[in-house]
């Protein structure tokens, strides 16, 4: 029972953060580990809860009309391909190398967010031709999907920054597309863990309900307030990711 008391409240918070700016895994995965769940089971069980929550936030963005169906579908396919490639590469490369790269990249990303006060602002969105927006989004899904398979933390945050900064999407459409990409990669990963018996289903389902609540509330705030909510949460997630990498 103590596992539920530790995991469920923290997973609610993770779902809330994840629905807004990604990075919920920075909170939820350590919660499972703190509750004494072995690493592989923690990762698999976390995928069950996060998948349940992501379904809700994705549906809410779709209901609000913030998901570009064709773009999101193509991006999701490329993200799955990238994730599979990344997972295989992770067996060959040194994690220390990637962590060193992240320590260099994260301050630059944070500076960009601080400097760009109009991140995802409606006036700047859709300033690219549709073909360029599609190309950038698909490439981002492939590359960040590969990162997700290779290492993972902050995947949603990086996607959101690329879709608003390079693809010039408004923050709501970028958030919706990010959720579709995340959902597809989560489902693929969850299926893998289930097949290999690495999911504590009762704990995963219980935490999933709390994750759903967090995603529902967080996605609602984005739909209503957009940039005012996303920008500060992105900065907090980047800071947490930076600290986590430093501590190893």
Short mmCIF file of C-alpha atoms in Angstrom, two decimals:
data_model
loop_
_atom_site.label_atom_id
_atom_site.label_comp_id
_atom_site.label_asym_id
_atom_site.label_seq_id
_atom_site.Cartn_x
_atom_site.Cartn_y
_atom_site.Cartn_z
CA UNK A 1 0.00 0.00 0.00
CA UNK A 2 2.88 2.42 0.75
CA UNK A 3 3.89 2.18 -2.91
CA UNK A 4 0.52 3.62 -3.94
CA UNK A 5 0.81 6.42 -1.38
CA UNK A 6 4.21 7.45 -2.74
CA UNK A 7 3.60 6.93 -6.45
CA UNK A 8 0.04 8.16 -7.09
CA UNK A 9 0.34 11.80 -5.86
CA UNK A 10 3.66 12.25 -7.66
CA UNK A 11 2.27 10.72 -10.86
CA UNK A 12 -0.59 13.23 -10.70
CA UNK A 13 1.98 16.03 -10.61
CA UNK A 14 3.94 14.37 -13.41
CA UNK A 15 0.83 14.16 -15.57
CA UNK A 16 0.05 17.81 -14.94
CA UNK A 17 3.56 18.92 -15.95
CA UNK A 18 3.76 16.51 -18.88
CA UNK A 19 0.50 17.69 -20.44
CA UNK A 20 1.77 21.28 -20.42
CA UNK A 21 5.43 21.08 -21.41
CA UNK A 22 6.57 17.46 -21.39
CA UNK A 23 9.13 16.10 -18.95
CA UNK A 24 6.68 14.33 -16.64
CA UNK A 25 8.99 11.32 -16.55
CA UNK A 26 11.45 13.40 -14.53
CA UNK A 27 8.92 13.18 -11.70
CA UNK A 28 7.08 9.89 -12.21
CA UNK A 29 10.00 7.51 -12.82
CA UNK A 30 11.90 8.54 -9.66
CA UNK A 31 8.61 8.14 -7.78
CA UNK A 32 8.43 4.46 -8.69
CA UNK A 33 12.08 3.95 -7.79
CA UNK A 34 11.57 5.74 -4.45
CA UNK A 35 8.69 3.36 -3.75
CA UNK A 36 11.05 0.41 -4.11
CA UNK A 37 10.01 -0.73 -7.59
CA UNK A 38 12.95 -2.36 -9.46
CA UNK A 39 14.25 -0.27 -12.40
CA UNK A 40 12.92 -2.33 -15.32
CA UNK A 41 9.53 -2.75 -13.69
CA UNK A 42 9.52 0.96 -12.82
CA UNK A 43 10.09 1.94 -16.44
CA UNK A 44 7.42 -0.44 -17.74
CA UNK A 45 4.84 0.47 -15.10
CA UNK A 46 5.53 4.16 -15.67
CA UNK A 47 4.78 3.66 -19.37
CA UNK A 48 1.35 2.23 -18.50
CA UNK A 49 0.40 5.21 -16.34
CA UNK A 50 1.85 7.81 -18.70
CA UNK A 51 0.12 6.24 -21.71
CA UNK A 52 -3.25 6.44 -19.95
CA UNK A 53 -2.69 10.08 -19.09
CA UNK A 54 -1.41 11.03 -22.54
CA UNK A 55 -4.56 9.58 -24.13
CA UNK A 56 -6.64 12.07 -22.14
CA UNK A 57 -4.56 15.16 -22.91
CA UNK A 58 -4.35 14.16 -26.58
CA UNK A 59 -8.12 13.77 -26.72
CA UNK A 60 -8.61 17.15 -25.08
CA UNK A 61 -6.33 18.88 -27.57
CA UNK A 62 -8.17 17.10 -30.39
CA UNK A 63 -11.53 18.23 -29.04
CA UNK A 64 -10.25 21.80 -28.99
CA UNK A 65 -9.20 21.50 -32.65
CA UNK A 66 -5.47 21.86 -31.90
CA UNK A 67 -4.26 18.67 -33.60
CA UNK A 68 -3.33 18.71 -37.28
CA UNK A 69 -4.44 15.18 -38.17
CA UNK A 70 -2.30 14.46 -41.25
CA UNK A 71 0.82 16.07 -39.82
CA UNK A 72 0.45 14.36 -36.45
CA UNK A 73 -0.05 10.93 -38.02
CA UNK A 74 3.04 11.23 -40.20
CA UNK A 75 5.09 12.60 -37.31
CA UNK A 76 3.95 9.75 -35.06
CA UNK A 77 5.10 7.15 -37.60
CA UNK A 78 8.53 8.78 -37.89
CA UNK A 79 8.78 9.05 -34.11
CA UNK A 80 8.22 5.30 -33.72
CA UNK A 81 10.89 4.59 -36.34
CA UNK A 82 13.30 6.97 -34.60
CA UNK A 83 12.59 5.43 -31.21
CA UNK A 84 13.37 1.91 -32.45
CA UNK A 85 16.64 3.10 -34.00
CA UNK A 86 17.53 5.03 -30.85
CA UNK A 87 16.90 2.02 -28.63
CA UNK A 88 19.29 -0.07 -30.70
CA UNK A 89 21.94 2.66 -30.73
CA UNK A 90 21.71 2.98 -26.95
CA UNK A 91 23.20 -0.49 -26.68
CA UNK A 92 26.29 0.65 -28.57
CA UNK A 93 26.96 4.21 -27.37
CA UNK A 94 28.14 5.54 -24.02
CA UNK A 95 25.47 7.21 -21.87
CA UNK A 96 28.20 9.52 -20.49
CA UNK A 97 28.68 10.93 -24.00
CA UNK A 98 25.00 11.83 -24.33
CA UNK A 99 24.89 13.33 -20.85
CA UNK A 100 27.87 15.53 -21.73
CA UNK A 101 26.08 16.71 -24.86
CA UNK A 102 22.93 17.46 -22.86
CA UNK A 103 24.84 19.53 -20.31
CA UNK A 104 26.02 21.73 -23.18
CA UNK A 105 22.66 21.92 -24.96
CA UNK A 106 20.28 22.58 -22.05
CA UNK A 107 21.61 26.04 -21.06
CA UNK A 108 21.35 27.12 -24.71
CA UNK A 109 17.75 25.91 -24.89
CA UNK A 110 16.88 27.65 -21.63
CA UNK A 111 18.43 30.90 -22.91
CA UNK A 112 16.33 30.61 -26.07
CA UNK A 113 13.12 30.22 -24.05
CA UNK A 114 14.01 33.17 -21.80
CA UNK A 115 14.90 35.39 -24.74
CA UNK A 116 11.96 34.42 -26.92
CA UNK A 117 9.01 35.91 -25.02
CA UNK A 118 6.75 35.22 -27.99
CA UNK A 119 7.35 31.46 -27.89
CA UNK A 120 4.46 29.96 -29.86
CA UNK A 121 2.58 33.26 -30.00
CA UNK A 122 -0.36 33.16 -32.39
CA UNK A 123 0.92 36.14 -34.40
CA UNK A 124 4.13 34.32 -35.26
CA UNK A 125 2.59 30.96 -36.01
CA UNK A 126 1.87 29.61 -39.50
CA UNK A 127 4.51 31.94 -41.01
CA UNK A 128 6.09 28.98 -42.83
CA UNK A 129 4.75 27.27 -45.95
CA UNK A 130 2.86 24.10 -45.06
CA UNK A 131 5.41 21.84 -46.77
CA UNK A 132 8.25 23.30 -44.69
CA UNK A 133 6.21 22.95 -41.51
CA UNK A 134 5.58 19.28 -42.37
CA UNK A 135 9.24 18.63 -43.17
CA UNK A 136 10.52 20.24 -39.96
CA UNK A 137 7.91 18.47 -37.83
CA UNK A 138 8.62 15.05 -39.34
CA UNK A 139 12.39 15.48 -38.98
CA UNK A 140 11.90 16.60 -35.38
CA UNK A 141 9.73 13.55 -34.67
CA UNK A 142 12.36 11.24 -36.14
CA UNK A 143 15.31 12.81 -34.31
CA UNK A 144 13.61 13.41 -30.97
CA UNK A 145 11.96 10.00 -31.24
CA UNK A 146 15.47 8.59 -31.60
CA UNK A 147 16.52 10.54 -28.52
CA UNK A 148 13.51 9.15 -26.66
CA UNK A 149 14.54 5.59 -27.50
CA UNK A 150 18.19 6.31 -26.69
CA UNK A 151 17.84 8.29 -23.46
CA UNK A 152 14.45 9.94 -23.04
CA UNK A 153 14.07 12.65 -20.37
CA UNK A 154 12.58 15.91 -21.66
CA UNK A 155 11.39 14.48 -24.99
CA UNK A 156 8.09 16.36 -24.95
CA UNK A 157 9.79 19.61 -23.97
CA UNK A 158 12.26 19.44 -26.86
CA UNK A 159 9.48 18.62 -29.32
CA UNK A 160 7.44 21.56 -28.10
CA UNK A 161 10.38 23.95 -28.50
CA UNK A 162 11.16 22.76 -32.03
CA UNK A 163 7.55 22.87 -33.20
CA UNK A 164 7.03 26.40 -31.89
CA UNK A 165 10.50 27.75 -32.71
CA UNK A 166 11.34 26.16 -36.07
CA UNK A 167 8.01 24.91 -37.43
CA UNK A 168 6.35 28.16 -36.26
CA UNK A 169 3.28 26.43 -34.82
CA UNK A 170 1.19 28.22 -32.23
CA UNK A 171 1.70 26.80 -28.76
CA UNK A 172 -1.63 24.94 -28.65
CA UNK A 173 -1.14 23.18 -32.00
CA UNK A 174 2.46 22.37 -31.06
CA UNK A 175 1.31 20.91 -27.75
CA UNK A 176 -1.33 18.81 -29.49
CA UNK A 177 1.12 17.46 -32.06
CA UNK A 178 3.63 16.72 -29.31
CA UNK A 179 1.02 14.69 -27.45
CA UNK A 180 0.23 12.58 -30.53
CA UNK A 181 3.92 11.83 -31.04
CA UNK A 182 4.42 11.00 -27.36
CA UNK A 183 1.35 8.79 -27.30
CA UNK A 184 2.54 6.72 -30.26
CA UNK A 185 5.98 6.16 -28.75
CA UNK A 186 4.47 5.38 -25.33
CA UNK A 187 2.15 2.74 -26.78
CA UNK A 188 4.98 1.07 -28.69
CA UNK A 189 7.19 1.01 -25.58
CA UNK A 190 4.35 -0.20 -23.35
CA UNK A 191 3.62 -3.10 -25.68
CA UNK A 192 7.28 -4.13 -25.50
CA UNK A 193 7.34 -4.04 -21.69
CA UNK A 194 4.04 -5.93 -21.41
CA UNK A 195 5.25 -8.67 -23.72
CA UNK A 196 8.36 -9.07 -21.56
CA UNK A 197 6.40 -9.05 -18.28
CA UNK A 198 7.95 -5.80 -17.01
CA UNK A 199 4.74 -4.05 -15.90
CA UNK A 200 3.10 -4.07 -12.46
CA UNK A 201 -0.42 -3.82 -13.85
CA UNK A 202 -2.38 -3.01 -10.62
CA UNK A 203 0.03 -0.22 -9.61
CA UNK A 204 0.21 1.02 -13.21
CA UNK A 205 -3.58 1.22 -13.54
CA UNK A 206 -3.97 3.01 -10.21
CA UNK A 207 -1.27 5.54 -10.97
CA UNK A 208 -2.71 5.88 -14.45
CA UNK A 209 -5.94 7.25 -13.00
CA UNK A 210 -3.98 9.94 -11.16
CA UNK A 211 -1.98 10.62 -14.32
CA UNK A 212 -5.26 11.07 -16.22
CA UNK A 213 -6.40 13.67 -13.69
CA UNK A 214 -3.11 15.55 -14.01
CA UNK A 215 -3.21 15.49 -17.80
CA UNK A 216 -6.84 16.61 -17.89
CA UNK A 217 -6.23 19.63 -15.66
CA UNK A 218 -2.93 20.60 -17.30
CA UNK A 219 -4.16 20.34 -20.89
CA UNK A 220 -7.20 22.41 -19.94
CA UNK A 221 -4.94 25.18 -18.69
CA UNK A 222 -2.97 25.19 -21.94
CA UNK A 223 -6.13 25.38 -24.04
CA UNK A 224 -7.31 28.37 -22.00
CA UNK A 225 -4.07 30.22 -21.30
CA UNK A 226 -1.55 28.90 -23.83
CA UNK A 227 1.74 30.75 -23.66
CA UNK A 228 1.24 32.10 -20.12
CA UNK A 229 1.24 28.53 -18.81
CA UNK A 230 3.67 26.77 -21.15
CA UNK A 231 6.70 29.09 -21.04
CA UNK A 232 7.36 29.07 -17.26
CA UNK A 233 6.72 25.32 -17.00
CA UNK A 234 9.17 24.66 -19.85
CA UNK A 235 11.85 26.57 -17.94
CA UNK A 236 11.18 24.58 -14.74
CA UNK A 237 11.36 21.27 -16.64
CA UNK A 238 14.65 22.27 -18.29
CA UNK A 239 16.11 23.19 -14.90
CA UNK A 240 15.01 19.87 -13.37
CA UNK A 241 16.47 17.96 -16.30
CA UNK A 242 19.77 19.85 -15.99
CA UNK A 243 20.00 19.07 -12.26
CA UNK A 244 19.10 15.42 -12.85
CA UNK A 245 21.85 15.00 -15.44
CA UNK A 246 24.45 16.66 -13.21
CA UNK A 247 23.57 14.35 -10.32
CA UNK A 248 23.68 11.38 -12.68
#
